[in-house]
PDB file of C-alpha atoms in Angstrom:
ATOM      1  CA  MET A 110      30.620 -35.560  82.754  1.00 41.00           C
ATOM      2  CA  VAL A 111      33.032 -35.355  79.841  1.00 40.00           C
ATOM      3  CA  ARG A 112      31.564 -38.563  78.494  1.00 42.00           C
ATOM      4  CA  LEU A 113      28.087 -37.080  78.776  1.00 36.00           C
ATOM      5  CA  ILE A 114      29.083 -33.937  76.854  1.00 38.00           C
ATOM      6  CA  ARG A 115      30.726 -36.045  74.173  1.00 45.00           C
ATOM      7  CA  ALA A 116      27.689 -38.218  73.986  1.00 42.00           C
ATOM      8  CA  LEU A 117      25.483 -35.189  73.453  1.00 39.00           C
ATOM      9  CA  GLN A 118      27.669 -33.608  70.747  1.00 48.00           C
ATOM     10  CA  PRO A 119      26.312 -35.698  67.828  1.00 47.00           C
ATOM     11  CA  SER A 120      22.803 -34.678  68.766  1.00 45.00           C
ATOM     12  CA  ALA A 121      23.796 -31.003  68.640  1.00 42.00           C
ATOM     13  CA  ASN A 122      25.544 -31.496  65.279  1.00 46.00           C
ATOM     14  CA  SER A 123      22.504 -33.280  63.986  1.00 42.00           C
ATOM     15  CA  PHE A 124      20.354 -30.385  65.122  1.00 33.00           C
ATOM     16  CA  ARG A 125      22.593 -27.871  63.357  1.00 40.00           C
ATOM     17  CA  SER A 126      22.567 -29.991  60.215  1.00 40.00           C
ATOM     18  CA  PHE A 127      18.790 -30.248  60.293  1.00 35.00           C
ATOM     19  CA  THR A 128      18.287 -26.518  60.753  1.00 35.00           C
ATOM     20  CA  SER A 129      20.760 -25.663  57.965  1.00 37.00           C
ATOM     21  CA  LYS A 130      18.703 -27.726  55.501  1.00 40.00           C
ATOM     22  CA  GLN A 131      15.421 -26.109  56.511  1.00 47.00           C
ATOM     23  CA  ARG A 132      16.579 -22.480  56.535  1.00 44.00           C
ATOM     24  CA  PRO A 133      17.665 -21.194  53.057  1.00 49.00           C
ATOM     25  CA  SER A 134      21.052 -19.622  52.653  1.00 57.00           C
ATOM     26  CA  ARG A 135      21.489 -15.940  51.766  1.00 53.00           C
ATOM     27  CA  ALA A 136      22.280 -16.891  48.149  1.00 53.00           C
ATOM     28  CA  GLU A 137      19.090 -18.927  47.916  1.00 56.00           C
ATOM     29  CA  SER A 138      17.117 -16.024  49.362  1.00 51.00           C
ATOM     30  CA  ARG A 139      18.584 -13.649  46.792  1.00 54.00           C
ATOM     31  CA  ASN A 140      17.742 -16.061  43.955  1.00 57.00           C
ATOM     32  CA  ALA A 141      14.182 -16.433  45.192  1.00 53.00           C
ATOM     33  CA  ALA A 142      13.770 -12.648  45.404  1.00 49.00           C
ATOM     34  CA  ALA A 143      15.217 -12.198  41.922  1.00 55.00           C
ATOM     35  CA  GLY A 144      12.813 -14.789  40.556  1.00 56.00           C
ATOM     36  CA  PHE A 145       9.861 -13.026  42.147  1.00 48.00           C
ATOM     37  CA  LEU A 146      10.922  -9.647  40.754  1.00 50.00           C
ATOM     38  CA  ALA A 147      11.458 -11.127  37.290  1.00 53.00           C
ATOM     39  CA  GLY A 148       7.982 -12.619  37.358  1.00 54.00           C
ATOM     40  CA  PHE A 149       6.521  -9.317  38.510  1.00 47.00           C
ATOM     41  CA  ARG A 150       8.338  -7.406  35.774  1.00 55.00           C
ATOM     42  CA  SER A 151       7.163  -9.941  33.189  1.00 56.00           C
ATOM     43  CA  TYR A 152       3.582  -9.516  34.344  1.00 53.00           C
ATOM     44  CA  GLY A 153       3.949  -5.736  34.257  1.00 57.00           C
ATOM     45  CA  SER A 154       5.466  -5.825  30.766  1.00 61.00           C
ATOM     46  CA  GLU A 155       2.674  -8.038  29.450  1.00 63.00           C
ATOM     47  CA  ALA A 156       0.042  -5.785  30.997  1.00 64.00           C
ATOM     48  CA  ALA A 157       1.643  -2.682  29.474  1.00 62.00           C
ATOM     49  CA  ARG A 158       1.997  -4.410  26.105  1.00 64.00           C
ATOM     50  CA  SER A 159      -1.651  -5.480  26.113  1.00 80.00           C
ATOM     51  CA  GLU A 160      -2.695  -1.878  26.815  1.00 84.00           C
ATOM     52  CA  VAL A 161      -0.551  -0.604  23.925  1.00 85.00           C
ATOM     53  CA  GLU A 162      -1.934  -3.246  21.574  1.00 85.00           C
ATOM     54  CA  ALA A 163      -5.506  -2.471  22.616  1.00 86.00           C
ATOM     55  CA  SER A 164      -4.920   1.236  21.998  1.00 86.00           C
ATOM     56  CA  LEU A 165      -3.346   0.567  18.590  1.00 89.00           C
ATOM     57  CA  ASN A 166      -6.164  -1.776  17.631  1.00 87.00           C
ATOM     58  CA  GLY A 167      -8.726   0.871  18.582  1.00 89.00           C
ATOM     59  CA  ILE A 168      -7.009   3.525  16.464  1.00 91.00           C
ATOM     60  CA  ILE A 169      -6.856   1.193  13.458  1.00 90.00           C
ATOM     61  CA  GLN A 170     -10.557   0.385  13.842  1.00 90.00           C
ATOM     62  CA  GLU A 171     -11.348   4.112  13.878  1.00 90.00           C
ATOM     63  CA  GLU A 172      -9.395   4.541  10.629  1.00 90.00           C
ATOM     64  CA  ILE A 173     -11.290   1.677   8.993  1.00 88.00           C
ATOM     65  CA  GLN A 174     -14.593   3.252  10.037  1.00 88.00           C
ATOM     66  CA  PHE A 175     -13.498   6.675   8.793  1.00 89.00           C
ATOM     67  CA  GLN A 176     -12.528   5.290   5.374  1.00 86.00           C
ATOM     68  CA  SER A 177     -15.875   3.472   5.152  1.00 85.00           C
ATOM     69  CA  GLU A 178     -17.975   6.601   5.747  1.00 82.00           C
ATOM     70  CA  PRO A 179     -20.364   7.888   4.571  1.00 78.00           C
ATOM     71  CA  ALA A 180     -20.466   4.704   2.491  1.00 80.00           C
ATOM     72  CA  PRO A 181     -17.976   1.859   1.954  1.00 82.00           C
ATOM     73  CA  PRO A 182     -16.086   1.558  -1.353  1.00 87.00           C
ATOM     74  CA  THR A 183     -18.139   0.199  -4.228  1.00 90.00           C
ATOM     75  CA  GLN A 184     -17.518  -2.923  -6.273  1.00 91.00           C
ATOM     76  CA  PRO A 185     -15.132  -1.815  -9.056  1.00 93.00           C
ATOM     77  CA  PRO A 186     -16.626  -1.959 -12.560  1.00 95.00           C
ATOM     78  CA  ALA A 187     -15.172  -4.654 -14.799  1.00 96.00           C
ATOM     79  CA  ARG A 188     -15.686  -2.768 -18.047  1.00 97.00           C
ATOM     80  CA  PHE A 189     -15.750   0.709 -19.555  1.00 97.00           C
ATOM     81  CA  GLY A 190     -16.602   1.222 -23.197  1.00 96.00           C
ATOM     82  CA  ILE A 191     -14.565  -1.182 -25.319  1.00 96.00           C
ATOM     83  CA  PHE A 192     -12.168  -1.899 -22.455  1.00 98.00           C
ATOM     84  CA  GLU A 193     -12.146  -4.744 -19.960  1.00 98.00           C
ATOM     85  CA  VAL A 194     -10.607  -3.816 -16.618  1.00 98.00           C
ATOM     86  CA  ALA A 195      -8.094  -6.189 -15.021  1.00 97.00           C
ATOM     87  CA  ASP A 196      -7.405  -5.240 -11.418  1.00 96.00           C
ATOM     88  CA  LYS A 197      -5.653  -7.566  -8.992  1.00 94.00           C
ATOM     89  CA  PRO A 198      -6.186  -6.656  -5.315  1.00 92.00           C
ATOM     90  CA  GLY A 199      -2.976  -5.345  -3.799  1.00 93.00           C
ATOM     91  CA  ASP A 200      -1.467  -4.264  -7.131  1.00 95.00           C
ATOM     92  CA  GLN A 201      -0.737  -0.614  -7.838  1.00 95.00           C
ATOM     93  CA  VAL A 202      -1.318  -0.949 -11.593  1.00 97.00           C
ATOM     94  CA  VAL A 203      -4.655  -1.447 -13.325  1.00 98.00           C
ATOM     95  CA  LYS A 204      -4.752  -2.815 -16.878  1.00 98.00           C
ATOM     96  CA  LEU A 205      -7.402  -2.131 -19.488  1.00 98.00           C
ATOM     97  CA  LYS A 206      -7.607  -4.244 -22.632  1.00 98.00           C
ATOM     98  CA  GLY A 207      -9.706  -3.619 -25.705  1.00 97.00           C
ATOM     99  CA  LYS A 208      -9.943  -4.151 -29.455  1.00 95.00           C
ATOM    100  CA  PHE A 209     -10.497  -1.642 -32.220  1.00 96.00           C
ATOM    101  CA  GLY A 210     -11.722  -2.997 -35.513  1.00 91.00           C
ATOM    102  CA  ASP A 211     -10.909  -6.581 -36.385  1.00 89.00           C
ATOM    103  CA  SER A 212      -7.267  -6.842 -35.416  1.00 89.00           C
ATOM    104  CA  GLU A 213      -6.032  -3.803 -33.496  1.00 94.00           C
ATOM    105  CA  CYS A 214      -5.250  -4.532 -29.832  1.00 95.00           C
ATOM    106  CA  ILE A 215      -5.119  -1.809 -27.206  1.00 97.00           C
ATOM    107  CA  GLU A 216      -3.673  -2.174 -23.729  1.00 97.00           C
ATOM    108  CA  ILE A 217      -3.528   0.597 -21.150  1.00 98.00           C
ATOM    109  CA  GLU A 218      -1.551   0.398 -17.904  1.00 98.00           C
ATOM    110  CA  VAL A 219      -2.460   2.957 -15.253  1.00 98.00           C
ATOM    111  CA  GLY A 220      -0.727   3.437 -11.913  1.00 97.00           C
ATOM    112  CA  MET A 221      -2.358   4.757  -8.763  1.00 96.00           C
ATOM    113  CA  PHE A 222      -2.238   8.452  -7.890  1.00 95.00           C
ATOM    114  CA  ASP A 223       1.371   9.650  -7.964  1.00 94.00           C
ATOM    115  CA  GLY A 224       1.081  13.416  -7.642  1.00 92.00           C
ATOM    116  CA  CYS A 225      -1.078  16.499  -8.017  1.00 91.00           C
ATOM    117  CA  ILE A 226      -0.995  20.125  -9.081  1.00 90.00           C
ATOM    118  CA  PHE A 227      -2.648  23.120  -7.468  1.00 84.00           C
ATOM    119  CA  VAL A 228      -4.915  25.127  -9.760  1.00 80.00           C
ATOM    120  CA  PRO A 229      -6.166  28.388  -8.201  1.00 75.00           C
ATOM    121  CA  THR A 230      -9.769  29.292  -8.915  1.00 71.00           C
ATOM    122  CA  PRO A 231     -10.265  32.868 -10.182  1.00 70.00           C
ATOM    123  CA  GLY A 232     -11.828  35.125  -7.549  1.00 65.00           C
ATOM    124  CA  GLU A 233     -11.278  32.656  -4.704  1.00 63.00           C
ATOM    125  CA  ASP A 234      -8.755  32.395  -1.930  1.00 61.00           C
ATOM    126  CA  ARG A 235      -5.488  30.927  -3.203  1.00 58.00           C
ATOM    127  CA  GLN A 236      -5.326  28.599  -0.219  1.00 59.00           C
ATOM    128  CA  GLU A 237      -4.976  25.007  -1.385  1.00 54.00           C
ATOM    129  CA  THR A 238      -8.146  22.949  -1.027  1.00 56.00           C
ATOM    130  CA  GLN A 239      -9.460  19.606  -2.203  1.00 53.00           C
ATOM    131  CA  THR A 240     -11.636  21.282  -4.851  1.00 61.00           C
ATOM    132  CA  ASN A 241      -8.768  22.871  -6.773  1.00 79.00           C
ATOM    133  CA  ARG A 242      -6.229  20.073  -6.462  1.00 86.00           C
ATOM    134  CA  ARG A 243      -5.870  18.085  -9.688  1.00 91.00           C
ATOM    135  CA  MET A 244      -4.693  14.550  -9.035  1.00 95.00           C
ATOM    136  CA  HIS A 245      -2.318  12.886 -11.491  1.00 96.00           C
ATOM    137  CA  LEU A 246      -2.186   9.369 -12.916  1.00 98.00           C
ATOM    138  CA  SER A 247       0.583   7.979 -15.110  1.00 98.00           C
ATOM    139  CA  ALA A 248      -0.619   5.938 -18.077  1.00 98.00           C
ATOM    140  CA  LEU A 249       1.124   3.795 -20.680  1.00 97.00           C
ATOM    141  CA  ILE A 250      -0.827   2.994 -23.841  1.00 98.00           C
ATOM    142  CA  HIS A 251       0.140   0.162 -26.220  1.00 96.00           C
ATOM    143  CA  LEU A 252      -1.458  -0.070 -29.658  1.00 96.00           C
ATOM    144  CA  LYS A 253      -0.732  -2.896 -32.079  1.00 93.00           C
ATOM    145  CA  LYS A 254      -2.345  -3.547 -35.460  1.00 89.00           C
ATOM    146  CA  GLY A 255      -2.177  -7.294 -35.786  1.00 78.00           C
ATOM    147  CA  GLU A 256       0.811  -9.526 -36.499  1.00 77.00           C
ATOM    148  CA  GLY A 257       3.768  -8.035 -38.328  1.00 73.00           C
ATOM    149  CA  SER A 258       3.153  -4.430 -37.312  1.00 81.00           C
ATOM    150  CA  ASN A 259       5.301  -2.255 -35.089  1.00 85.00           C
ATOM    151  CA  PRO A 260       3.574  -1.472 -31.785  1.00 90.00           C
ATOM    152  CA  LEU A 261       2.964   2.134 -30.814  1.00 93.00           C
ATOM    153  CA  LYS A 262       3.633   3.189 -27.227  1.00 94.00           C
ATOM    154  CA  VAL A 263       2.137   6.399 -25.869  1.00 97.00           C
ATOM    155  CA  ILE A 264       3.348   7.750 -22.532  1.00 96.00           C
ATOM    156  CA  CYS A 265       0.871  10.180 -21.036  1.00 97.00           C
ATOM    157  CA  SER A 266      -0.632  11.790 -17.966  1.00 97.00           C
ATOM    158  CA  ALA A 267      -4.254  11.167 -17.085  1.00 98.00           C
ATOM    159  CA  TRP A 268      -5.877  14.195 -15.468  1.00 97.00           C
ATOM    160  CA  PRO A 269      -9.452  14.223 -14.102  1.00 96.00           C
ATOM    161  CA  ASP A 270     -10.817  15.547 -17.397  1.00 95.00           C
ATOM    162  CA  CYS A 271      -8.284  14.696 -20.120  1.00 97.00           C
ATOM    163  CA  PHE A 272      -5.177  12.835 -21.261  1.00 98.00           C
ATOM    164  CA  GLU A 273      -1.933  14.720 -21.812  1.00 98.00           C
ATOM    165  CA  ILE A 274       0.575  13.022 -24.109  1.00 98.00           C
ATOM    166  CA  GLN A 275       4.244  13.196 -23.114  1.00 96.00           C
ATOM    167  CA  LYS A 276       5.938  10.861 -25.608  1.00 95.00           C
ATOM    168  CA  VAL A 277       5.030   8.707 -28.600  1.00 95.00           C
ATOM    169  CA  ALA A 278       7.402   5.828 -29.386  1.00 92.00           C
ATOM    170  CA  VAL A 279       7.380   3.370 -32.289  1.00 89.00           C
ATOM    171  CA  LEU A 280       8.765   0.050 -31.043  1.00 85.00           C
ATOM    172  CA  GLU A 281      10.336  -2.834 -32.922  1.00 78.00           C
ATOM    173  CA  ARG A 282       8.231  -5.959 -33.304  1.00 70.00           C
ATOM    174  CA  ASP A 283      10.816  -8.233 -31.686  1.00 65.00           C
ATOM    175  CA  GLN A 284      11.521  -5.813 -28.813  1.00 63.00           C
ATOM    176  CA  SER A 285      15.248  -6.290 -29.503  1.00 62.00           C
ATOM    177  CA  GLN A 286      16.223  -2.769 -28.472  1.00 63.00           C
ATOM    178  CA  PRO A 287      16.567  -2.539 -24.676  1.00 67.00           C
ATOM    179  CA  MET A 288      16.239   1.271 -24.679  1.00 74.00           C
ATOM    180  CA  PRO A 289      14.462   2.347 -27.879  1.00 76.00           C
ATOM    181  CA  TYR A 290      14.166   5.980 -28.906  1.00 81.00           C
ATOM    182  CA  ALA A 291      11.013   7.344 -27.287  1.00 83.00           C
ATOM    183  CA  GLY A 292      10.498  10.215 -29.709  1.00 87.00           C
ATOM    184  CA  PRO A 293      10.685  13.959 -29.093  1.00 91.00           C
ATOM    185  CA  ASP A 294       8.921  15.908 -26.394  1.00 93.00           C
ATOM    186  CA  PHE A 295       5.372  15.726 -27.683  1.00 95.00           C
ATOM    187  CA  LYS A 296       4.665  19.400 -27.018  1.00 94.00           C
ATOM    188  CA  SER A 297       7.559  20.364 -29.279  1.00 95.00           C
ATOM    189  CA  VAL A 298       6.112  18.795 -32.448  1.00 95.00           C
ATOM    190  CA  ASP A 299       3.816  20.562 -34.899  1.00 96.00           C
ATOM    191  CA  ASP A 300       0.432  21.495 -33.425  1.00 96.00           C
ATOM    192  CA  ARG A 301      -1.394  19.787 -36.295  1.00 97.00           C
ATOM    193  CA  LEU A 302       0.424  16.527 -35.591  1.00 96.00           C
ATOM    194  CA  GLN A 303      -0.418  16.811 -31.907  1.00 96.00           C
ATOM    195  CA  MET A 304      -4.092  17.324 -32.689  1.00 98.00           C
ATOM    196  CA  SER A 305      -4.142  14.416 -35.155  1.00 97.00           C
ATOM    197  CA  ILE A 306      -2.646  11.987 -32.630  1.00 97.00           C
ATOM    198  CA  TYR A 307      -5.151  13.067 -29.964  1.00 98.00           C
ATOM    199  CA  GLU A 308      -7.953  12.439 -32.476  1.00 98.00           C
ATOM    200  CA  TYR A 309      -6.384   9.071 -33.325  1.00 97.00           C
ATOM    201  CA  LEU A 310      -6.566   8.052 -29.662  1.00 98.00           C
ATOM    202  CA  GLU A 311     -10.070   9.448 -29.170  1.00 98.00           C
ATOM    203  CA  GLU A 312     -11.302   7.341 -32.074  1.00 97.00           C
ATOM    204  CA  ARG A 313     -10.150   4.317 -30.073  1.00 97.00           C
ATOM    205  CA  GLY A 314     -11.956   5.326 -26.900  1.00 97.00           C
ATOM    206  CA  ILE A 315      -8.951   6.948 -25.227  1.00 98.00           C
ATOM    207  CA  ASP A 316     -10.640  10.243 -24.495  1.00 98.00           C
ATOM    208  CA  ASP A 317     -11.748  12.645 -21.757  1.00 98.00           C
ATOM    209  CA  ALA A 318     -14.498  10.276 -20.600  1.00 98.00           C
ATOM    210  CA  LEU A 319     -11.965   7.482 -20.071  1.00 98.00           C
ATOM    211  CA  ALA A 320      -9.672   9.833 -18.124  1.00 98.00           C
ATOM    212  CA  SER A 321     -12.587  10.777 -15.851  1.00 98.00           C
ATOM    213  CA  PHE A 322     -13.496   7.097 -15.402  1.00 98.00           C
ATOM    214  CA  LEU A 323      -9.920   6.219 -14.432  1.00 98.00           C
ATOM    215  CA  HIS A 324      -9.862   8.919 -11.754  1.00 98.00           C
ATOM    216  CA  GLU A 325     -13.121   7.753 -10.216  1.00 96.00           C
ATOM    217  CA  TYR A 326     -11.930   4.148 -10.427  1.00 97.00           C
ATOM    218  CA  MET A 327      -8.634   4.972  -8.705  1.00 97.00           C
ATOM    219  CA  LYS A 328     -10.344   6.977  -5.954  1.00 95.00           C
ATOM    220  CA  ASN A 329     -12.408   3.903  -5.153  1.00 95.00           C
ATOM    221  CA  LYS A 330      -9.419   1.552  -5.459  1.00 96.00           C
ATOM    222  CA  ASP A 331      -7.338   3.784  -3.206  1.00 94.00           C
ATOM    223  CA  ARG A 332      -9.955   3.423  -0.444  1.00 93.00           C
ATOM    224  CA  ILE A 333     -10.212  -0.340  -0.970  1.00 94.00           C
ATOM    225  CA  GLU A 334      -6.441  -0.823  -0.767  1.00 95.00           C
ATOM    226  CA  LEU A 335      -6.152   1.450   2.270  1.00 94.00           C
ATOM    227  CA  ILE A 336      -8.896  -0.372   4.184  1.00 93.00           C
ATOM    228  CA  ASN A 337      -7.333  -3.746   3.321  1.00 93.00           C
ATOM    229  CA  TRP A 338      -3.968  -2.451   4.540  1.00 93.00           C
ATOM    230  CA  PHE A 339      -5.510  -1.355   7.840  1.00 92.00           C
ATOM    231  CA  LYS A 340      -7.159  -4.763   8.242  1.00 92.00           C
ATOM    232  CA  LYS A 341      -3.873  -6.591   7.617  1.00 92.00           C
ATOM    233  CA  LEU A 342      -2.164  -4.351  10.145  1.00 91.00           C
ATOM    234  CA  GLN A 343      -4.970  -4.984  12.623  1.00 88.00           C
ATOM    235  CA  SER A 344      -4.617  -8.759  12.266  1.00 87.00           C
ATOM    236  CA  LEU A 345      -1.002  -8.494  13.435  1.00 86.00           C
ATOM    237  CA  VAL A 346      -1.818  -6.725  16.697  1.00 79.00           C
ATOM    238  CA  GLU A 347      -5.039  -8.493  17.694  1.00 73.00           C
TER     239      GLU A 347
END
């Protein structure tokens, strides 16, 4: 009988060994459960992320449509008067180049809108509206009369209907002075001198019509740049 029990013991051990291989341990069960939960969370995160991206993409598309209504921006003109317009997409500065006479070169650098002032209309509500907000552009005008002459630099504001001079500086030909004297506050000089310099610029096409053109140009450019920005943003979330 004892021999029979001993003879059967290996079979029982073999059975226990077999069942231990087939049934996972508690640690293995925990690992399997953790893996399942991680996969579920990953799926949930991806689903939530795709919903967020779809929502963001929809909002951006609405903004692009809004900026394109009632009509999309127009093709910017390449010339105005004596000036050729150099405008690189994505840049905030537009350059105009022209010639006056045989040898005088004119270059104007204009930045995009950088401010505004509120001008109340007589007899109307003083509440700020689009109609009485005057947008501001900063402009830098370079004038040079051929080789050997000192260039003239005029710092001014461009309003929707006029230029307003701030400073007039006479530069050295070799540009050796890192911070040259920019002249007095233009409004502080003699009125006759102010008028003469305005007439000097107007003779060269730097007048009210050019100021109005620059504002219309920048309104159009502002829409173009904004739409392009939205499209670049959209390409990152699609």
